XYZ file of C-alpha atoms in Angstrom:
657
model
C 151.873 -45.580 -102.023
C 155.423 -46.115 -101.669
C 155.338 -50.150 -100.576
C 158.367 -49.738 -98.575
C 158.859 -51.455 -95.357
C 158.829 -48.146 -92.769
C 160.353 -50.430 -90.267
C 163.554 -51.318 -92.855
C 164.198 -47.788 -93.875
C 164.356 -46.794 -89.926
C 168.387 -46.491 -88.613
C 169.840 -49.194 -86.352
C 169.238 -47.723 -83.331
C 165.463 -47.338 -83.827
C 164.704 -50.617 -84.912
C 166.329 -51.849 -81.506
C 164.487 -49.578 -79.643
C 161.151 -50.462 -82.154
C 162.055 -54.542 -80.740
C 162.331 -53.664 -77.253
C 158.693 -51.493 -76.777
C 157.363 -55.446 -75.924
C 159.344 -56.691 -73.553
C 159.427 -52.621 -71.948
C 155.408 -52.639 -71.716
C 155.761 -56.376 -69.966
C 157.980 -55.371 -67.613
C 155.707 -52.211 -66.993
C 152.889 -54.589 -66.131
C 154.849 -56.650 -64.679
C 156.487 -53.373 -61.190
C 152.462 -52.603 -61.724
C 151.696 -55.417 -61.174
C 153.715 -56.471 -57.747
C 152.564 -52.366 -56.714
C 149.372 -52.805 -56.593
C 149.841 -56.373 -54.937
C 151.679 -54.578 -52.460
C 149.243 -51.846 -51.869
C 146.429 -53.342 -51.406
C 147.409 -56.539 -49.597
C 148.441 -57.381 -46.362
C 151.411 -56.135 -45.057
C 154.690 -57.867 -45.776
C 155.974 -60.746 -43.149
C 159.099 -62.025 -44.228
C 161.163 -59.730 -42.631
C 164.063 -60.651 -39.908
C 162.833 -58.765 -36.837
C 159.813 -56.898 -36.178
C 159.988 -53.646 -33.526
C 157.489 -54.141 -30.203
C 157.732 -52.576 -27.339
C 158.209 -54.096 -23.953
C 158.123 -51.671 -20.962
C 158.884 -48.199 -22.586
C 161.994 -49.734 -25.417
C 161.726 -50.597 -28.241
C 162.582 -54.163 -28.898
C 163.689 -56.307 -31.834
C 161.274 -59.439 -32.511
C 162.460 -62.337 -34.124
C 160.185 -62.939 -36.589
C 159.805 -66.644 -36.705
C 157.566 -66.572 -39.269
C 160.538 -65.343 -42.221
C 161.976 -68.929 -44.006
C 159.293 -69.139 -45.542
C 161.342 -67.593 -48.774
C 163.903 -71.360 -48.234
C 161.449 -73.379 -48.576
C 158.717 -74.211 -51.761
C 155.882 -73.284 -51.155
C 152.741 -75.329 -50.586
C 155.282 -76.679 -47.788
C 153.453 -78.384 -45.273
C 156.163 -77.816 -42.490
C 158.608 -74.699 -42.606
C 161.110 -74.284 -39.313
C 161.393 -70.692 -37.170
C 163.471 -69.298 -35.654
C 163.035 -68.951 -31.912
C 160.990 -65.532 -30.428
C 164.705 -64.338 -29.127
C 164.011 -60.267 -27.840
C 166.992 -57.000 -28.597
C 166.838 -53.467 -28.584
C 166.602 -51.782 -31.380
C 169.315 -49.429 -30.495
C 173.124 -50.843 -29.606
C 173.824 -49.664 -25.566
C 176.880 -48.591 -25.205
C 178.058 -51.120 -23.290
C 176.603 -54.012 -24.970
C 178.018 -57.099 -26.712
C 176.397 -58.261 -29.459
C 176.639 -62.170 -30.287
C 174.596 -63.616 -32.964
C 174.821 -67.636 -33.375
C 173.758 -68.399 -37.075
C 173.044 -72.539 -37.494
C 170.375 -75.212 -37.842
C 169.212 -77.520 -36.258
C 171.450 -77.358 -33.078
C 171.942 -74.134 -32.741
C 168.775 -73.996 -32.669
C 168.528 -76.058 -29.446
C 166.632 -79.029 -30.655
C 164.818 -80.858 -28.832
C 164.946 -77.698 -26.731
C 163.117 -74.418 -26.598
C 163.997 -71.693 -23.981
C 167.337 -72.365 -22.194
C 169.044 -75.314 -22.477
C 170.734 -75.465 -25.172
C 174.664 -73.780 -27.332
C 172.936 -69.726 -27.272
C 171.444 -70.358 -23.967
C 174.300 -71.583 -21.872
C 176.856 -69.692 -23.166
C 174.459 -66.412 -22.348
C 174.372 -67.613 -18.769
C 178.103 -68.309 -19.180
C 178.471 -64.700 -20.466
C 176.456 -63.072 -17.458
C 178.587 -65.414 -15.222
C 182.452 -64.940 -16.311
C 181.555 -60.663 -17.039
C 178.295 -59.903 -14.846
C 179.260 -55.833 -16.103
C 179.026 -56.674 -19.752
C 176.171 -56.568 -20.727
C 174.260 -59.299 -22.889
C 172.861 -60.079 -25.771
C 173.107 -63.310 -27.261
C 170.969 -63.950 -30.620
C 169.755 -67.271 -31.619
C 169.068 -67.260 -35.370
C 169.760 -70.729 -35.072
C 166.455 -73.179 -37.206
C 165.754 -76.950 -37.647
C 166.694 -78.023 -41.296
C 168.443 -74.992 -42.802
C 171.793 -75.616 -44.392
C 174.778 -72.846 -45.645
C 172.817 -71.894 -48.754
C 170.231 -70.704 -46.270
C 173.132 -68.480 -43.675
C 175.344 -67.225 -46.602
C 172.133 -65.339 -48.307
C 171.821 -63.951 -44.728
C 174.512 -62.931 -43.905
C 174.156 -59.813 -45.206
C 171.274 -58.540 -43.337
C 171.375 -58.956 -40.068
C 175.179 -56.845 -40.362
C 172.155 -54.183 -39.991
C 172.053 -55.750 -36.369
C 175.823 -54.086 -35.851
C 177.288 -57.286 -34.048
C 179.934 -57.705 -32.316
C 180.084 -61.533 -32.910
C 179.027 -64.630 -34.921
C 178.815 -67.743 -34.267
C 178.424 -70.536 -36.787
C 177.748 -74.185 -35.934
C 176.632 -75.744 -39.114
C 177.416 -78.773 -41.344
C 174.282 -81.122 -40.960
C 172.100 -80.033 -43.732
C 173.939 -79.405 -46.531
C 172.191 -82.447 -48.932
C 168.701 -81.709 -47.301
C 168.353 -78.060 -46.199
C 167.103 -75.878 -49.419
C 168.828 -76.544 -52.397
C 171.205 -79.231 -51.375
C 170.953 -81.961 -53.713
C 166.952 -80.817 -54.151
C 168.425 -77.941 -56.539
C 167.421 -78.271 -59.606
C 169.781 -78.312 -62.575
C 170.074 -74.578 -63.299
C 171.067 -74.619 -60.519
C 173.323 -77.265 -59.597
C 175.527 -75.818 -62.851
C 174.950 -71.884 -62.119
C 174.834 -71.661 -58.462
C 174.191 -68.545 -58.087
C 170.823 -68.262 -59.111
C 170.398 -69.744 -55.573
C 169.782 -66.258 -53.412
C 168.565 -65.174 -56.542
C 165.472 -67.481 -56.443
C 165.747 -66.220 -52.422
C 165.253 -62.506 -53.956
C 161.946 -63.695 -56.200
C 160.155 -65.140 -53.720
C 160.080 -62.398 -51.490
C 157.924 -60.657 -54.035
C 154.658 -60.787 -54.075
C 153.913 -61.321 -57.813
C 156.169 -64.831 -57.307
C 154.322 -65.317 -53.647
C 151.103 -64.805 -55.572
C 152.618 -67.200 -58.803
C 153.920 -70.267 -56.420
C 150.787 -70.441 -54.333
C 148.546 -70.918 -56.817
C 150.686 -73.795 -58.515
C 151.298 -75.114 -54.683
C 147.115 -74.777 -54.272
C 147.268 -76.892 -57.889
C 149.103 -79.993 -56.443
C 146.997 -79.569 -53.276
C 145.760 -83.366 -52.059
C 148.906 -84.620 -53.954
C 150.059 -85.923 -50.401
C 152.058 -84.205 -47.454
C 155.454 -85.009 -45.988
C 154.909 -87.223 -42.661
C 157.275 -85.233 -41.053
C 160.249 -82.518 -41.373
C 162.498 -84.949 -42.026
C 160.813 -86.534 -45.113
C 159.934 -83.315 -46.055
C 163.117 -82.600 -46.303
C 165.235 -85.602 -47.648
C 162.533 -86.966 -49.251
C 163.514 -90.205 -48.396
C 166.802 -89.771 -51.418
C 169.569 -91.831 -50.722
C 173.280 -90.029 -51.504
C 176.352 -92.161 -52.037
C 179.831 -90.455 -49.926
C 181.604 -91.151 -52.864
C 178.994 -89.435 -56.164
C 179.506 -86.383 -57.593
C 175.771 -85.403 -56.159
C 178.021 -85.969 -52.642
C 181.437 -83.540 -54.597
C 178.723 -80.742 -55.883
C 177.264 -80.341 -52.513
C 180.486 -80.748 -50.170
C 182.485 -78.403 -52.959
C 178.880 -75.388 -52.747
C 179.288 -76.023 -48.731
C 182.903 -74.746 -48.614
C 181.919 -71.623 -51.321
C 178.834 -71.368 -49.067
C 180.958 -70.998 -45.619
C 183.751 -69.046 -47.128
C 181.894 -66.163 -48.776
C 180.064 -65.976 -45.212
C 183.501 -65.321 -43.740
C 184.388 -63.108 -46.505
C 180.644 -61.468 -46.113
C 181.460 -60.447 -41.918
C 185.013 -60.574 -42.355
C 184.229 -57.312 -44.782
C 182.387 -55.773 -42.063
C 184.899 -55.694 -39.185
C 182.553 -58.429 -37.633
C 185.066 -61.010 -35.593
C 183.244 -64.688 -36.597
C 184.466 -67.647 -34.562
C 183.401 -71.398 -35.632
C 183.663 -74.670 -34.750
C 183.317 -77.921 -36.711
C 180.111 -80.923 -35.783
C 179.452 -83.738 -33.935
C 177.182 -86.564 -34.365
C 176.750 -89.953 -32.613
C 178.445 -92.538 -34.289
C 177.022 -94.845 -32.239
C 173.775 -94.290 -33.674
C 173.076 -97.009 -36.092
C 172.829 -95.841 -39.498
C 169.398 -95.487 -40.964
C 170.368 -97.214 -44.869
C 172.806 -99.164 -45.880
C 172.601 -101.344 -49.576
C 170.372 -104.127 -49.947
C 173.363 -106.097 -50.341
C 176.307 -106.892 -48.434
C 178.819 -109.166 -49.620
C 176.027 -111.192 -51.609
C 174.030 -111.904 -48.212
C 171.432 -110.107 -46.790
C 171.712 -106.474 -45.352
C 168.955 -106.578 -43.088
C 169.278 -110.251 -41.902
C 172.819 -109.304 -41.500
C 172.126 -106.365 -38.633
C 169.271 -108.732 -36.645
C 171.714 -111.416 -36.247
C 173.991 -108.795 -35.832
C 171.515 -107.163 -33.005
C 170.972 -110.825 -31.157
C 175.030 -111.511 -30.894
C 175.031 -107.440 -29.235
C 171.995 -108.078 -26.683
C 174.124 -111.318 -26.127
C 176.991 -109.918 -25.551
C 178.722 -112.373 -28.001
C 181.317 -109.773 -28.787
C 184.133 -111.459 -30.726
C 181.488 -113.655 -33.047
C 181.009 -109.847 -34.426
C 184.362 -109.291 -35.463
C 184.721 -112.769 -36.290
C 181.378 -111.782 -38.428
C 183.022 -108.826 -40.241
C 186.162 -109.552 -41.124
C 183.924 -112.993 -42.421
C 183.140 -110.309 -45.041
C 185.300 -109.702 -46.672
C 186.485 -106.809 -48.984
C 183.212 -106.200 -50.692
C 181.610 -105.298 -46.718
C 184.457 -102.509 -45.846
C 181.796 -99.373 -47.508
C 178.686 -101.242 -46.060
C 177.655 -98.754 -42.944
C 176.131 -102.358 -40.991
C 179.088 -104.404 -41.190
C 181.508 -101.180 -40.217
C 179.111 -100.688 -37.555
C 178.393 -103.199 -35.545
C 182.292 -105.064 -35.683
C 183.283 -101.066 -34.443
C 180.503 -101.715 -31.827
C 181.873 -105.200 -30.288
C 185.576 -104.139 -30.238
C 184.302 -100.688 -28.435
C 183.012 -102.929 -25.925
C 185.750 -105.523 -25.693
C 187.897 -102.386 -24.342
C 189.078 -101.327 -28.039
C 188.203 -98.274 -28.614
C 190.799 -96.888 -29.895
C 190.322 -99.322 -33.208
C 187.137 -98.958 -32.453
C 185.899 -95.294 -34.052
C 187.308 -94.803 -37.029
C 184.851 -98.311 -37.775
C 182.651 -96.379 -36.302
C 182.574 -93.022 -38.183
C 182.766 -94.404 -41.494
C 179.860 -96.246 -40.807
C 177.914 -93.016 -40.361
C 179.549 -91.540 -43.474
C 178.356 -94.437 -46.043
C 174.793 -94.141 -44.246
C 172.990 -93.365 -47.397
C 171.160 -91.168 -46.088
C 172.777 -88.262 -44.941
C 170.625 -86.601 -41.609
C 174.680 -87.060 -40.309
C 177.043 -85.041 -42.321
C 180.058 -86.446 -43.616
C 183.736 -86.177 -42.231
C 183.887 -84.207 -45.045
C 182.550 -81.611 -43.460
C 184.638 -81.037 -40.493
C 187.399 -80.758 -42.864
C 186.184 -78.108 -45.369
C 185.736 -75.845 -42.083
C 189.130 -76.757 -40.873
C 190.600 -75.578 -43.938
C 188.044 -73.002 -45.240
C 188.631 -71.286 -41.493
C 193.119 -71.866 -41.822
C 192.852 -70.063 -45.027
C 190.579 -67.169 -43.764
C 192.608 -66.331 -40.272
C 188.726 -68.129 -38.865
C 189.140 -68.715 -35.215
C 187.553 -72.622 -35.293
C 186.497 -74.505 -32.329
C 186.383 -78.829 -32.575
C 182.525 -79.090 -30.791
C 183.709 -82.834 -32.231
C 186.776 -83.767 -30.261
C 185.211 -81.973 -26.660
C 182.182 -83.268 -27.137
C 185.066 -86.662 -27.584
C 187.288 -85.853 -24.921
C 183.898 -85.458 -22.849
C 183.286 -89.306 -23.391
C 184.566 -91.553 -21.116
C 187.021 -94.060 -23.943
C 186.403 -90.944 -26.721
C 183.782 -91.874 -28.152
C 180.740 -89.764 -28.311
C 177.455 -91.993 -28.445
C 174.224 -91.815 -25.916
C 175.236 -90.312 -22.892
C 175.844 -87.022 -24.536
C 173.985 -87.059 -27.820
C 170.281 -87.871 -27.021
C 169.904 -90.001 -31.061
C 171.801 -89.085 -34.474
C 173.550 -85.554 -33.469
C 170.485 -83.516 -31.300
C 173.024 -83.075 -28.005
C 171.681 -83.727 -24.231
C 172.622 -80.575 -22.148
C 175.156 -82.105 -21.752
C 176.724 -82.672 -24.976
C 175.156 -79.312 -25.041
C 176.839 -78.324 -22.401
C 180.610 -78.513 -23.815
C 179.647 -77.159 -27.624
C 178.998 -74.060 -25.331
C 181.881 -73.804 -23.187
C 183.775 -74.613 -26.362
C 183.262 -70.972 -27.353
C 183.454 -68.862 -24.503
C 187.016 -70.673 -24.036
C 187.030 -69.013 -27.570
C 185.160 -66.006 -26.847
C 187.809 -65.336 -23.666
C 191.073 -66.132 -25.832
C 189.921 -63.255 -28.942
C 190.709 -60.538 -26.289
C 186.678 -59.017 -28.314
C 185.454 -58.040 -24.739
C 187.469 -54.985 -22.623
C 186.628 -56.004 -19.830
C 188.376 -58.789 -17.161
C 187.041 -61.660 -15.961
C 185.349 -61.524 -12.517
C 186.318 -65.053 -13.093
C 187.754 -67.507 -14.784
C 185.571 -70.574 -13.153
C 182.520 -71.191 -15.288
C 179.249 -72.325 -13.962
C 179.171 -75.853 -13.002
C 177.080 -78.422 -15.228
C 174.627 -78.522 -13.182
C 169.930 -76.722 -14.510
C 170.176 -74.420 -11.161
C 172.662 -72.692 -11.995
C 172.539 -73.149 -15.294
C 169.071 -71.837 -15.076
C 167.066 -74.783 -16.796
C 163.820 -74.932 -15.970
C 162.055 -78.571 -15.004
C 159.906 -77.236 -18.213
C 162.578 -77.408 -20.905
C 163.731 -80.415 -19.872
C 160.555 -82.055 -19.766
C 159.266 -79.867 -23.234
C 162.482 -82.173 -24.552
C 161.029 -85.174 -23.651
C 158.456 -84.729 -25.480
C 160.151 -83.789 -27.931
C 162.874 -86.524 -28.628
C 159.411 -89.232 -28.435
C 158.339 -87.403 -31.214
C 160.762 -87.103 -33.315
C 162.267 -90.467 -33.131
C 159.083 -92.304 -33.207
C 158.253 -91.367 -36.580
C 160.264 -92.532 -39.869
C 163.290 -92.889 -39.970
C 163.799 -94.435 -37.265
C 163.472 -97.364 -36.201
C 163.331 -99.195 -32.555
C 165.002 -97.063 -31.764
C 163.730 -95.684 -28.201
C 165.078 -93.144 -25.470
C 164.154 -92.635 -21.492
C 163.096 -89.620 -20.507
C 165.015 -86.746 -18.644
C 161.842 -85.402 -15.966
C 158.582 -86.595 -17.759
C 158.343 -89.679 -16.207
C 158.348 -89.138 -12.376
C 156.426 -86.050 -12.929
C 151.878 -85.937 -11.777
C 149.503 -86.408 -14.613
C 149.153 -82.424 -14.539
C 152.045 -81.451 -15.186
C 152.221 -84.095 -18.012
C 150.173 -82.565 -19.545
C 151.117 -78.827 -19.088
C 154.231 -79.596 -21.362
C 152.322 -81.969 -24.392
C 149.784 -79.333 -24.569
C 152.838 -76.951 -24.339
C 154.494 -78.717 -26.824
C 151.160 -79.089 -28.498
C 150.977 -74.426 -28.827
C 148.182 -75.075 -27.486
C 149.926 -73.032 -24.212
C 151.987 -69.638 -25.058
C 155.283 -70.499 -23.494
C 155.998 -68.269 -21.338
C 152.045 -69.134 -19.206
C 154.043 -72.745 -19.270
C 156.598 -71.638 -17.627
C 153.919 -68.960 -14.544
C 152.435 -71.801 -14.562
C 154.164 -74.262 -13.551
C 156.649 -71.938 -11.023
C 153.384 -71.974 -9.363
C 152.718 -75.059 -8.706
C 155.851 -75.486 -7.644
C 155.858 -72.724 -5.540
C 152.762 -74.181 -4.390
C 153.862 -77.544 -4.087
C 156.652 -76.140 -2.315
C 159.169 -76.820 -4.868
C 160.333 -73.793 -4.003
C 163.704 -74.491 -5.794
C 161.984 -75.249 -9.674
C 159.483 -72.469 -9.323
C 162.806 -70.126 -8.810
C 164.736 -71.885 -11.773
C 162.089 -71.331 -13.726
C 162.032 -67.951 -12.841
C 165.192 -67.424 -13.398
C 165.041 -69.302 -16.707
C 162.143 -66.574 -18.156
C 164.770 -63.519 -17.096
C 167.441 -65.280 -18.982
C 165.653 -64.099 -22.200
C 164.482 -61.652 -20.305
C 166.056 -59.890 -17.982
C 164.256 -56.802 -17.651
C 160.468 -58.611 -16.878
C 158.783 -56.636 -13.379
C 156.235 -58.794 -13.176
C 158.662 -62.127 -12.899
C 161.027 -59.722 -11.376
C 158.773 -59.613 -8.588
C 157.626 -63.233 -8.845
C 161.251 -64.333 -7.867
C 161.687 -61.932 -5.964
C 158.554 -62.614 -3.420
C 159.608 -65.653 -3.937
C 164.077 -65.551 -2.824
C 161.633 -63.605 0.071
C 159.466 -66.994 1.342
C 162.271 -68.955 1.544
C 163.917 -66.077 3.756
C 166.527 -64.840 1.365
C 166.123 -61.580 1.880
C 168.818 -60.104 0.546
C 168.960 -62.068 -2.678
C 165.730 -60.516 -3.247
C 166.504 -56.451 -2.139
C 167.653 -57.660 -5.911
C 164.679 -58.754 -7.893
C 162.450 -56.352 -6.820
C 165.373 -53.674 -7.721
C 165.279 -54.206 -11.063
C 161.437 -55.134 -10.997
C 161.326 -51.054 -10.542
C 163.909 -50.359 -12.411
C 161.734 -51.518 -15.343
C 157.606 -50.369 -13.432
C 158.311 -47.828 -11.309
C 154.858 -47.409 -10.986
C 153.877 -52.089 -10.186
C 152.860 -50.852 -6.447
C 153.005 -54.168 -5.611
C 157.160 -54.750 -6.302
C 157.699 -51.979 -3.962
C 155.894 -53.151 -1.273
C 158.011 -56.090 -0.913
C 160.930 -53.964 -1.470
C 159.632 -51.167 0.826
C 158.999 -54.225 3.828
C 162.082 -56.014 2.937
C 163.935 -52.283 3.380
C 162.773 -51.264 6.639
C 162.927 -55.419 7.930
C 166.823 -55.139 7.728
C 166.574 -51.805 9.797
C 167.041 -49.534 6.106
C 163.603 -47.345 7.535
C 164.438 -44.933 5.624
C 164.873 -45.440 1.980
C 161.684 -48.838 2.915
C 158.717 -45.860 4.294
C 159.370 -44.016 0.881
C 158.267 -46.636 -0.930
C 155.920 -47.181 1.408
C 154.350 -44.437 2.358
C 154.226 -44.263 -2.763
C 152.155 -47.448 -2.623
C 149.630 -45.635 0.664
C 149.189 -42.414 -1.601
C 149.544 -44.597 -5.722
C 146.638 -47.403 -4.486
C 142.912 -47.092 -5.215
C 140.030 -48.557 -3.672
C 139.924 -52.302 -5.761
C 140.115 -54.707 -1.994
C 143.068 -55.700 -3.231
C 144.844 -52.298 -3.550
C 142.988 -51.799 -0.097
C 144.988 -54.955 1.543
C 147.998 -53.478 -0.215
C 147.846 -49.902 1.198
C 146.860 -52.143 4.598
C 150.805 -53.457 4.663
C 152.723 -50.638 3.553
C 150.841 -49.139 6.533
C 152.000 -51.700 8.727
C 155.531 -51.518 7.577
C 154.963 -48.073 8.357
C 153.791 -48.717 12.327
C 156.627 -51.238 12.616
C 159.223 -48.358 11.297
C 157.945 -46.357 13.053
C 158.078 -49.003 16.436
C 161.213 -49.580 15.213
C 162.270 -45.625 15.837
C 160.124 -46.134 18.974
C 157.717 -42.990 17.993
C 154.402 -44.079 19.697
C 152.393 -42.600 18.224
C 153.232 -42.835 14.615
C 153.065 -45.592 14.577
C 149.649 -45.578 16.278
C 148.588 -44.685 13.353
C 149.512 -46.092 11.146
C 148.453 -49.167 13.011
C 145.074 -47.916 13.487
C 144.548 -47.115 9.406
C 145.566 -50.199 8.433
C 143.308 -52.358 10.938
C 140.245 -50.020 8.930
C 141.226 -50.526 5.587
C 141.314 -55.652 7.507
C 139.477 -55.283 9.878
C 140.601 -58.338 11.662
C 144.824 -58.151 10.032
C 146.101 -60.099 12.553
C 150.071 -58.764 11.723
C 148.365 -54.941 12.244
C 147.094 -56.448 15.147
C 150.029 -57.992 16.687
C 152.104 -54.432 16.604
C 149.198 -52.752 17.680
C 149.485 -54.765 21.116
C 153.212 -54.408 21.355
C 152.561 -50.210 20.744
C 150.963 -50.609 23.781
C 152.555 -52.598 25.756
C 155.028 -49.807 24.516
C 153.842 -46.967 26.645
C 153.385 -49.975 30.049
């Protein structure tokens, strides 16, 4: 009997194959488990879009839940995209713009049109009315360039004509910034691999198990605390250097992705409120307690002792040159003394040396401009635009809500920069109908009351929690609202009420109380997001008719019918308007359609009677007494006592005398 080991007698390649068998078996088991989970589990919900049907058209709708893979399982709060619709089949005449970035591109604190994409959409439709525009907002709170770099290849499937980018504030605390694992810090290519792995059902199941095991250990108070973990970062640290270098690499890779696909990009640098006090500095400043020094500066500022403040900071000497608190207060004092040119660099240094990096340091803008110049990407300067829009060159609370999110006026400035860059790019073949932009006015920009009030509530929630202290802002519209309207906004913010339902309810209140323009702006705001809604177009047309603006009403009613030819209310109103305007041939056709198609319900009988009254009026206008009599009598049989029909019958009878 042989005592030789059979494995040792194998050839080398056979031994190699034999050694790989256990690994292959494990891989096959993993693959089988993945397929089993996909076959037996619920459908995947991690795509960027879902398909929906509206008005006979297939649309893509942004999937609000698709950002989950960028955040650890069990995260209490996961940011979401806005709900945006755009056509699955892109029309030849459509110019499609994709907007990328974090919360300022998303539009915090607003939920509708008071943001960069919303204002830009209004402006381009005004400047190029013959073009079909789709401005798609893929911005989201708390994401950074790691996420945008990962999303970029998938966005190419939507065939964008242009990509706009506004990002950079979340590089430290966004996904896998300073919170990246040690292997990812050494080997950054592991981060996108991790995102891919999180799309596997097996990985999702394992992460859920581990996350459930950690349950009960406490949750973050809010998104800012969750993403930052309260970690403090010095600008002059190896960790900061790594984050900034990685941001430059990501930005270059994003530009490359779109350039290789032939998709033009316009990027902007980023702006922040340098008049916002630093969140955190060192506890000591020049051997003094920093908190006590800050309290003294606040007291001096309240008493307008600005010269004393400057002297107090100067007395600290060189030891205070990097501390954000004295830098900030000296900047505040110099600005108040009418010396903004001296104040501005101190305020920027205070921002950069804030140990809580919720505002990007100036180095981020340097990187954006450098990478854009190297790659030939047009770059606008939101930072400069906001400085120019301020009275003394320092953009403060008039243009920002808190540390970095703009007010509507601030968003208007940034959107205007993108509008000018788009116009200058030559990408739009159509000649501009006008070079005058829509002015900064809420009604003109189609920014509704509900959006402004929602922003007021959002800012109250945001600044009422960590890390904000002693920081309050007066609301734009909420303070003057009656209790019912305030309740409506708060229910919407708490997601007890869907956004569209809240818009309709607020418009109904405005209409009922005679605030017609606010109701009309609400309908127009809704149509900015979805121009094809037959019901919203009908309501806007009906309201304009009530306001005595029949010529404008006709356009909305025609759009309503194009979207839904069977909607009899729109057809009735359009027919009556056309008859009253002397376009009887068009109007009679619509009214006859209503008479033929109206049902037998009380509401339908009323519509039919209205249509018959309109037909009677058209016959009366052409002196056809017999036809007018038949129509008005039919109307009165359906709705006895119908006042308009009674008056028309009297006029017809008078005609025969």
